[in-house]
Each structure stands twice: as C-alpha cells, then as structure tokens.
PDB file of C-alpha atoms in Angstrom:
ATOM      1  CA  UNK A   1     293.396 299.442  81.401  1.00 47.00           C
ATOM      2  CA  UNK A   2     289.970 297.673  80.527  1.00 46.00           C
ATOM      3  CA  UNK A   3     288.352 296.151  82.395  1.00 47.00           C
ATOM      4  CA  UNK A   4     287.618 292.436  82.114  1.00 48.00           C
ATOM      5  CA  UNK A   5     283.964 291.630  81.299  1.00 48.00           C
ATOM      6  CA  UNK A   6     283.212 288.709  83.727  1.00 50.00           C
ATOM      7  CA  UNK A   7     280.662 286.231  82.862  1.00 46.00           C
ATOM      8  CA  UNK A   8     277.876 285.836  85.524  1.00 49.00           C
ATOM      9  CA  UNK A   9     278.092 282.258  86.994  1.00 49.00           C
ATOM     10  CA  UNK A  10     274.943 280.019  85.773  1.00 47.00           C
ATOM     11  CA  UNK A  11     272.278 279.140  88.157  1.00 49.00           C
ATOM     12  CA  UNK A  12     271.932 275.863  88.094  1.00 49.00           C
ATOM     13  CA  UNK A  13     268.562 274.400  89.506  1.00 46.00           C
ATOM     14  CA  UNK A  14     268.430 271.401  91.480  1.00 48.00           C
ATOM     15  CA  UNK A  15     267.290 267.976  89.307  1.00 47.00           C
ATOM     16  CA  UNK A  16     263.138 267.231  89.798  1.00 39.00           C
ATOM     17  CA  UNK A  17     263.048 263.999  91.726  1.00 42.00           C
ATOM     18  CA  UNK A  18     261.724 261.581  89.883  1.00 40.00           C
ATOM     19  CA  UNK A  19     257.833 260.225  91.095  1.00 39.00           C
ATOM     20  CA  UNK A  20     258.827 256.959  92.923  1.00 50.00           C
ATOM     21  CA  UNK A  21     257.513 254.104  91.223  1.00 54.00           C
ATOM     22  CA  UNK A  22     255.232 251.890  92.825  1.00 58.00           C
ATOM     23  CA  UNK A  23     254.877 247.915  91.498  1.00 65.00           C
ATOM     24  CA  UNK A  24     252.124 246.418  90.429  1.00 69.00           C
ATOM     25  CA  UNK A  25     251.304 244.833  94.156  1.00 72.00           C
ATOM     26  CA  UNK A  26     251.565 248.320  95.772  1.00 80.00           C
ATOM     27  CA  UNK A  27     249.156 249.742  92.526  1.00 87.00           C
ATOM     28  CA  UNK A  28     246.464 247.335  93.093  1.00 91.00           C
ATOM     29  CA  UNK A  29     244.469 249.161  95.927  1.00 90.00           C
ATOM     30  CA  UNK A  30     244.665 252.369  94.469  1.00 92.00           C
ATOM     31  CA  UNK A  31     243.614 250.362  90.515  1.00 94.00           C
ATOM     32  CA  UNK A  32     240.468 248.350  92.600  1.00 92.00           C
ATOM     33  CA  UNK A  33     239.219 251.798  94.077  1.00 89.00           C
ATOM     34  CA  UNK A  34     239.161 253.716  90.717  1.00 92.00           C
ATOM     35  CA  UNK A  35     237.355 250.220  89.414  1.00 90.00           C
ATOM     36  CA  UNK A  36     234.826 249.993  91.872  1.00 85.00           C
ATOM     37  CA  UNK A  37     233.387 253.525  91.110  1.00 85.00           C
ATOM     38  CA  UNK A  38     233.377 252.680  87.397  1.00 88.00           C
ATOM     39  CA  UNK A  39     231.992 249.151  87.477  1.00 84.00           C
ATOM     40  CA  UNK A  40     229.283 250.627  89.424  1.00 78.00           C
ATOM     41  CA  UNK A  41     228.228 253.635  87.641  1.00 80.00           C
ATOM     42  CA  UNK A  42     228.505 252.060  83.699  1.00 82.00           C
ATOM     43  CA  UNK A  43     228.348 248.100  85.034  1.00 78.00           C
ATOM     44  CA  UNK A  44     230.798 245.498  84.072  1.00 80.00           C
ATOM     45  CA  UNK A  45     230.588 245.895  80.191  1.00 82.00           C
ATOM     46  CA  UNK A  46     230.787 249.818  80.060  1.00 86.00           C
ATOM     47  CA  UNK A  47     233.957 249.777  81.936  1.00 90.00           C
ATOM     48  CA  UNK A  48     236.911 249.368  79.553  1.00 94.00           C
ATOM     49  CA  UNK A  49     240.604 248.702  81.167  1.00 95.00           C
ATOM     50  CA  UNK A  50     241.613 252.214  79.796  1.00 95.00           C
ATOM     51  CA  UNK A  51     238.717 254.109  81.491  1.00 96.00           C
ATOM     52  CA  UNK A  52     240.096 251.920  84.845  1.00 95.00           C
ATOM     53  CA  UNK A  53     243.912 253.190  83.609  1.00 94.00           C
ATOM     54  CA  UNK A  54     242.585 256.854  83.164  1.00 94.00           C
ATOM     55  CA  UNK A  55     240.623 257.468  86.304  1.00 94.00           C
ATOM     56  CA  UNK A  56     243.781 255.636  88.142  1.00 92.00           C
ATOM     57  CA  UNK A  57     246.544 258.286  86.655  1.00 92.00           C
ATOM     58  CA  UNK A  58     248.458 255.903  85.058  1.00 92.00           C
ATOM     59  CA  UNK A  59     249.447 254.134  81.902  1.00 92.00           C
ATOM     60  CA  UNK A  60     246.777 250.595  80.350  1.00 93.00           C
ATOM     61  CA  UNK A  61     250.310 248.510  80.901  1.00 93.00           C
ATOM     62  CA  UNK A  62     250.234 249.265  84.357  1.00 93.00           C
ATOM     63  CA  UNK A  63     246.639 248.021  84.591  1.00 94.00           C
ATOM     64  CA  UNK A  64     247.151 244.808  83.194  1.00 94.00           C
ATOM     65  CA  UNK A  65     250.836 244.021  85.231  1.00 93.00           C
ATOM     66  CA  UNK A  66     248.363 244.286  88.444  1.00 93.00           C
ATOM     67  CA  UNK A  67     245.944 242.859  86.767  1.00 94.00           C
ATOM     68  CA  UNK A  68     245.705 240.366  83.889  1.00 93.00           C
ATOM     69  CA  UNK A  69     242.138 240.344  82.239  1.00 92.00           C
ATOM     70  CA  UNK A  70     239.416 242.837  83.493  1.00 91.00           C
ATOM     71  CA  UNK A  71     237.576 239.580  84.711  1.00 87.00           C
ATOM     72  CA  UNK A  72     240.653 239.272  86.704  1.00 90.00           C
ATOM     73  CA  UNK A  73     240.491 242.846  87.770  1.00 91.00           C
ATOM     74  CA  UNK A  74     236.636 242.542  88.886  1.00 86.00           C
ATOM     75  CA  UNK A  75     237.383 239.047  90.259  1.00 83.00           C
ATOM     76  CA  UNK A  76     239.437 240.855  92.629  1.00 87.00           C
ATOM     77  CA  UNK A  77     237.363 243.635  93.332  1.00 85.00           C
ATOM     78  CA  UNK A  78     233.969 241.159  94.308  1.00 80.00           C
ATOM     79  CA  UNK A  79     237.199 239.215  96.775  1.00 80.00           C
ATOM     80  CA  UNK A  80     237.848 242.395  98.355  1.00 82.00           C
ATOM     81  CA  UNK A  81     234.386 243.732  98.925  1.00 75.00           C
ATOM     82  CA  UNK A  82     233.465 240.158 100.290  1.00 72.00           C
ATOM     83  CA  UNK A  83     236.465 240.467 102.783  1.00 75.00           C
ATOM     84  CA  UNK A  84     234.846 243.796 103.991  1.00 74.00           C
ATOM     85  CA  UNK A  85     231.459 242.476 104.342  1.00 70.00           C
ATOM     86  CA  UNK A  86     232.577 239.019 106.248  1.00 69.00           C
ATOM     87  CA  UNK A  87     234.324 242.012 108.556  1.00 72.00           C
ATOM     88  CA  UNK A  88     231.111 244.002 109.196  1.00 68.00           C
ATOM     89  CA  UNK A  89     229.386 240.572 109.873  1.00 66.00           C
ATOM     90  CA  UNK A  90     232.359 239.374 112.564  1.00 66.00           C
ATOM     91  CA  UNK A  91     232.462 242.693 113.992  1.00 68.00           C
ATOM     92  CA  UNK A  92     228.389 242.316 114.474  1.00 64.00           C
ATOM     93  CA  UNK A  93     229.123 239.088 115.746  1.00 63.00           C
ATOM     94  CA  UNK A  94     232.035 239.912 118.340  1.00 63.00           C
ATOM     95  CA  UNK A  95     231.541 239.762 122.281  1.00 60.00           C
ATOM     96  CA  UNK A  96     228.647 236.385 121.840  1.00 61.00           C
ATOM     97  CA  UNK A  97     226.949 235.641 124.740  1.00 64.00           C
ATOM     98  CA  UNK A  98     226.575 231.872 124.677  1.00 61.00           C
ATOM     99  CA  UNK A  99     223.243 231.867 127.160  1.00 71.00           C
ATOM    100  CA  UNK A 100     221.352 234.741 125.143  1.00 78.00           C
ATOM    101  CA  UNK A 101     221.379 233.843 121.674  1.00 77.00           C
ATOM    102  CA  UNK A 102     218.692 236.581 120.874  1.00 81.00           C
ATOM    103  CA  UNK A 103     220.528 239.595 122.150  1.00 82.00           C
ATOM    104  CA  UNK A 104     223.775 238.266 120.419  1.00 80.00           C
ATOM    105  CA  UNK A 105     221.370 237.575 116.635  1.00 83.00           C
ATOM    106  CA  UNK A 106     219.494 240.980 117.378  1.00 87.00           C
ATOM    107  CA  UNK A 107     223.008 243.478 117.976  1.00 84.00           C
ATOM    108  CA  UNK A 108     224.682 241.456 115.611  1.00 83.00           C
ATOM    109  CA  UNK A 109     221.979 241.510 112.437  1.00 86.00           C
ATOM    110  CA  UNK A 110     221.571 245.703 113.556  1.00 89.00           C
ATOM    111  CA  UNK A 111     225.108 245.993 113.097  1.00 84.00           C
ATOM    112  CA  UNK A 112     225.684 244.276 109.662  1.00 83.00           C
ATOM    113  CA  UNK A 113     222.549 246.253 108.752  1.00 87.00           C
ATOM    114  CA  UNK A 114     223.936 249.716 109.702  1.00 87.00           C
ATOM    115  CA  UNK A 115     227.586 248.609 107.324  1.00 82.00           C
ATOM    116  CA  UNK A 116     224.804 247.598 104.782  1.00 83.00           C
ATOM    117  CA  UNK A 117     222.906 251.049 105.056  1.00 85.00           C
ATOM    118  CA  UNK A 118     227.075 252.764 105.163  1.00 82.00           C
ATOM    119  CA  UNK A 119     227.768 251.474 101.584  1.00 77.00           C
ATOM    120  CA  UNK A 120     224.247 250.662  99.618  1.00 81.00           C
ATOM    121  CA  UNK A 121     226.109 250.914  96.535  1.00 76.00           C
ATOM    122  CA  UNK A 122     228.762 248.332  97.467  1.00 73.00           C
ATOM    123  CA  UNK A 123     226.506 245.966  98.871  1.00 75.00           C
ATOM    124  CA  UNK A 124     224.338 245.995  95.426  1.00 74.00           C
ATOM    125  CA  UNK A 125     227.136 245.094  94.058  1.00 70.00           C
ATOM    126  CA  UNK A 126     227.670 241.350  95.640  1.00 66.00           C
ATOM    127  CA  UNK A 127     224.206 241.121  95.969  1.00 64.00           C
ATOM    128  CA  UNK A 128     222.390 242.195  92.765  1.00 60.00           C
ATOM    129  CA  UNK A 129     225.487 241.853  91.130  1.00 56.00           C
ATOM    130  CA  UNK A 130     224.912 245.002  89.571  1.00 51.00           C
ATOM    131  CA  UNK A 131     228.172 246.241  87.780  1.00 47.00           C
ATOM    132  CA  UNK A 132     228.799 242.677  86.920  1.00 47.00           C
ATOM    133  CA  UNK A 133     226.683 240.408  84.545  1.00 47.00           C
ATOM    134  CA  UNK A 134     229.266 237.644  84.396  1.00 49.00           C
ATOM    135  CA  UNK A 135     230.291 234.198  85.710  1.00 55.00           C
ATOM    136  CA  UNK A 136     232.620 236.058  87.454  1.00 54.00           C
ATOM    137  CA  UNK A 137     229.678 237.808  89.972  1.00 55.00           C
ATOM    138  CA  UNK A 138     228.035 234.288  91.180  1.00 57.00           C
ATOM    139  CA  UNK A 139     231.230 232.640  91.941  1.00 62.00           C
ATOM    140  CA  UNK A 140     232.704 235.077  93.907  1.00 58.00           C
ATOM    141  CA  UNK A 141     229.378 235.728  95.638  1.00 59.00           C
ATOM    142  CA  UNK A 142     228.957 231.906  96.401  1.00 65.00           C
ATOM    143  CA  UNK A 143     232.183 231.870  97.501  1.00 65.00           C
ATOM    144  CA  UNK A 144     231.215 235.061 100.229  1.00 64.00           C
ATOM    145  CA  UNK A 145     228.285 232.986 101.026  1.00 68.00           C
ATOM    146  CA  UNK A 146     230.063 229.963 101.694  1.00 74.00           C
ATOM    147  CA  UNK A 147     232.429 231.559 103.988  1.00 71.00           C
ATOM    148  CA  UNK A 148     229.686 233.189 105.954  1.00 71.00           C
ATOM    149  CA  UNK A 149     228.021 230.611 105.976  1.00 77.00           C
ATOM    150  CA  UNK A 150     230.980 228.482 107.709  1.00 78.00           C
ATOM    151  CA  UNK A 151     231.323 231.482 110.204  1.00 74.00           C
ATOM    152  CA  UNK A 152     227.747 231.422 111.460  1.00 77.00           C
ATOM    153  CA  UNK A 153     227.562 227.801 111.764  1.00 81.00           C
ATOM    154  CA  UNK A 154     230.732 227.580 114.183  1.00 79.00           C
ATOM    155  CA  UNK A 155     228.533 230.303 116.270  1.00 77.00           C
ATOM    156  CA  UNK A 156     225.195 228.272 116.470  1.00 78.00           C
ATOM    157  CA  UNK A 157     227.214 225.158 117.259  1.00 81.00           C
ATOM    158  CA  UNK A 158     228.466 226.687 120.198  1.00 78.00           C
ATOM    159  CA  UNK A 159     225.114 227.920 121.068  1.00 76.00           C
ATOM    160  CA  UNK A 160     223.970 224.302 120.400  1.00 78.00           C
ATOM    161  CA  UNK A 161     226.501 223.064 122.384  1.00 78.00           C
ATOM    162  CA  UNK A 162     225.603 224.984 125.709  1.00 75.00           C
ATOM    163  CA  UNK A 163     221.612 223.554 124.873  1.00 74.00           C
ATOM    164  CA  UNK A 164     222.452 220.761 124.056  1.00 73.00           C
ATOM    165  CA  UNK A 165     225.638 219.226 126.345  1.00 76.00           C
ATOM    166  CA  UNK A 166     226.723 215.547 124.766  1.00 71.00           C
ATOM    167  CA  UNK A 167     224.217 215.819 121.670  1.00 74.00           C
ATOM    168  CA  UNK A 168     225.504 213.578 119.021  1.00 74.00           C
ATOM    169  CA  UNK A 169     225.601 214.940 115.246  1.00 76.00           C
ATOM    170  CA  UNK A 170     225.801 218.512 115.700  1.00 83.00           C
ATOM    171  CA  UNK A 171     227.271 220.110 113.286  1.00 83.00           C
ATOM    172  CA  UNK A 172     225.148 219.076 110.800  1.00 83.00           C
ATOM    173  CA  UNK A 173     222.366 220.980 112.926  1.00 81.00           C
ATOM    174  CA  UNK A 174     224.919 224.043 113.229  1.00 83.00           C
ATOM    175  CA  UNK A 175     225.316 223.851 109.041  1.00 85.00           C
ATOM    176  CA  UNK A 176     221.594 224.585 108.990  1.00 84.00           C
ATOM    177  CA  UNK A 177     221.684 227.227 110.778  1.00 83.00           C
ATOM    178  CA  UNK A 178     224.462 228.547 109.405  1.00 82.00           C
ATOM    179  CA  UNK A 179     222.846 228.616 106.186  1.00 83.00           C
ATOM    180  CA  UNK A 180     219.321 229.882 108.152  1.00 84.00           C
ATOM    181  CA  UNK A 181     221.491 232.902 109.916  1.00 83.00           C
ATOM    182  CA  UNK A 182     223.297 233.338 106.213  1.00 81.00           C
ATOM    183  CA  UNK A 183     220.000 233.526 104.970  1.00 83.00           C
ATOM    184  CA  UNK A 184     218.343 236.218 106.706  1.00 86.00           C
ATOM    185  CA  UNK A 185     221.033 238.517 106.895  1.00 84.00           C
ATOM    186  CA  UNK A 186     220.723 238.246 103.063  1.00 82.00           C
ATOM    187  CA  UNK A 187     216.906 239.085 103.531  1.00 86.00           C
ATOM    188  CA  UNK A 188     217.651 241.751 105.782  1.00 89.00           C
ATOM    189  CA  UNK A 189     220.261 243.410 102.706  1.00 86.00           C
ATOM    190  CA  UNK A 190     218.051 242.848 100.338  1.00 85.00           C
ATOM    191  CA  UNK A 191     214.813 244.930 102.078  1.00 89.00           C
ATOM    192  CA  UNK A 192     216.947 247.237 103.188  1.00 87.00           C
ATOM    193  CA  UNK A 193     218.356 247.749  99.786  1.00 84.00           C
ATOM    194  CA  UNK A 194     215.592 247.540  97.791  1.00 81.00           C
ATOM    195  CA  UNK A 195     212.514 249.404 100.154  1.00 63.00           C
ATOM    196  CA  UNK A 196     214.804 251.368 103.187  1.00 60.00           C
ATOM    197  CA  UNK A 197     211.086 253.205 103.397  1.00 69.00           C
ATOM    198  CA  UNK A 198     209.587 252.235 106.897  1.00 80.00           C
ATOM    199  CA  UNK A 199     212.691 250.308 107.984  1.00 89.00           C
ATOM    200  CA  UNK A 200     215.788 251.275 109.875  1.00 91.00           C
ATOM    201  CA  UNK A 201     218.597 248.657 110.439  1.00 91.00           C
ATOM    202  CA  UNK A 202     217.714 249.011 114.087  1.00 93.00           C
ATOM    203  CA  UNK A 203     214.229 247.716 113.792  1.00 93.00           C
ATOM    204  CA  UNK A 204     215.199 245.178 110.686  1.00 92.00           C
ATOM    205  CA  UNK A 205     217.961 243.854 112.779  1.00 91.00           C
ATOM    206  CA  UNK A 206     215.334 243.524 116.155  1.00 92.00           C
ATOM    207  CA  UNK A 207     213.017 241.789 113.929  1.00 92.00           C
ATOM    208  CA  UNK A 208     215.726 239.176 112.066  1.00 90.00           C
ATOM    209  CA  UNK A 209     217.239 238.095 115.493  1.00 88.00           C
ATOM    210  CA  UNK A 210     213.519 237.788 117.045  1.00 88.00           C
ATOM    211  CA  UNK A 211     212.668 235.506 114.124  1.00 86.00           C
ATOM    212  CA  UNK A 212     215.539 233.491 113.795  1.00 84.00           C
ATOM    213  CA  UNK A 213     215.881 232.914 117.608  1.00 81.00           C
ATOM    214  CA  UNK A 214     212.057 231.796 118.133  1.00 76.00           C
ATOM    215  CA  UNK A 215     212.255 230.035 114.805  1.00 63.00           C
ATOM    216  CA  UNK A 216     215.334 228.253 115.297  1.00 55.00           C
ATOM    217  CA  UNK A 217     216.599 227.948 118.549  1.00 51.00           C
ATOM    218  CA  UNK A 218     213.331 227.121 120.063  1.00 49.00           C
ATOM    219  CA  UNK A 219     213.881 223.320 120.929  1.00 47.00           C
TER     220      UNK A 219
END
C-alpha cells in the first residue's frame, strides 16, 4: 500500500507588535530636543518643520499636531529653556542666609554661572537670541526676565526686611533690586559667554556678589 504523502504543518510566526503610538503631548519633549539642536546650528530661518520632523523619526503631521506653527514650536522651546534657567538660578539661590547677604549673592551667582558655563550653547540662545531672529525671541526672553526678576526681588525684600524691621514702602526698594540682582547675573552670562578667557564662574560669581552686596545693600 502507498504511503500517504503528509503535508508538513506551516510555521506560522508570531504577528510584529505594532510601535505604540505616542500623542502629540507625549511627542513634544522628544520634537523640542531634536529642535533645539537645529535652531541652534542653522538659526531660526534655516530650520524648516520637516528638518525638525526628520531628525525627530517621525512624519511633518506629527510635528504640527504637537505643534501648530514653527513660531509655536520655538515659542515653546525659548518657555522651556527659560524654565531650566529660572531652576539653575533657584537652585543657586536655595539655603539663603538672611544675615549674610554676600555669601548667599556670591554661592548663588557661582552657581548660576557654573549651569551657564554647563550649556553655553543654550544660554546663547535666550540671551543673544541666536537661533531666533523673531518677535518670538524678545518676548519670551522678557518674559524669563520678568519672572526672575520677581524671584530676586522676594529675596532682597526679605533681606530688607531683617535691615530694615517696620520700613514703610519696601517692595518698591526690593523691585530694584530685583531688577539690579537680574541684572548682573545677565552681565555675568554675557562675559562668561562672550570672553570665558581669564574668568571662571567661581571668580565671576565672587566678584558679582561682592559688587552687588557693597553696591546695594550698603545702607
């Protein structure tokens, strides 16, 4: 009798798992961190939202359901950056000690400094603007300002406060200074930025929180 030729049974091969898919909210930090790389190696009008889609691994519609406009996009990306420096300059800031303003300016001014010297090239961007060259750059940079600004002054009101027990009107004083401490730390940037030769954020910092301590709190 023949034999029966049997068929051999077909391998099947389990079914690829589909990539998950992540919405526009959960795209956005991965879409600002391909952005910030471009914006600041071919500026604000060399980037185009399909270089932004390419170096992020995914489609032009997914760029513009995170993001509507590319002044939208870098809109966002000078809010974020801002967020990170007003962090570095709270961090400098933490611990105060209300009876020695000077040691308080000095560590805090060194450490803003040494997040400054950490990320040159994100710190040109907010304040150079480089990678920018629209309205968008000195809003959201006066906005940053403003907010440090704020921040600093509810510090040397407290210091004022301590110096001055009772003292009618001060928070207009403690705005001043706010926009004095502001001020400096910009300085401070800015040098560092622009001629790091013969400075280090330690000795930058010393020097800021020397100066704005004799300067301003001297009264």
């Amino acid at each position: 009798m023949e034999e029966e030729a049997t068929t051999p049974a077909r391998q099947t091969t389990p079914a690829r798992k589909r990539a998950q898919h992540l919405g526009p909210v959960r795209r956005r930090p991965q879409i600002l961190d391909a952005a910030l790389e471009l914006f600041l190696e071919h500026g604000y009008d060399g980037t185009s939202m399909q270089a932004v889609a390419s170096a992020s691994a995914v489609t032009k519609p997914v760029i513009y359901a995170a993001f509507a406009s590319k002044d939208a996009l870098f809109r966002a990306l000078l809010e974020r950056e801002e967020e990170r420096i007003l962090a570095d300059i709270s961090a400098g800031f933490e611990g105060i000690d209300l009876e020695d303003p000077e040691k308080t300016l000095v560590e805090g001014f060194t450490a803003f400094l040494r997040a400054v010297a950490a990320s040159p090239e994100v710190y040109r961007l907010i304040f150079f603007g480089e990678g920018g060259g629209n309205a968008a750059v000195a809003e959201r940079v006066e906005a940053g300002r403003n907010a440090q600004v704020q921040a600093l002054a509810t510090l040397a009101k407290a210091w004022l406060e301590v110096r001055h027990p009772g003292a009618d009107d001060l928070d207009h004083l403690a705005g001043l200074l706010g926009q004095v401490l502001v001020g400096l730390a910009e300085a401070g940037a800015r040098t560092l930025l622009g001629e790091s030769e013969g400075w280090t954020p330690e000795a930058l910092g010393k020097t800021l929180g020397l100066l704005a301590t004799q300067g301003q709190f001297a009264f």
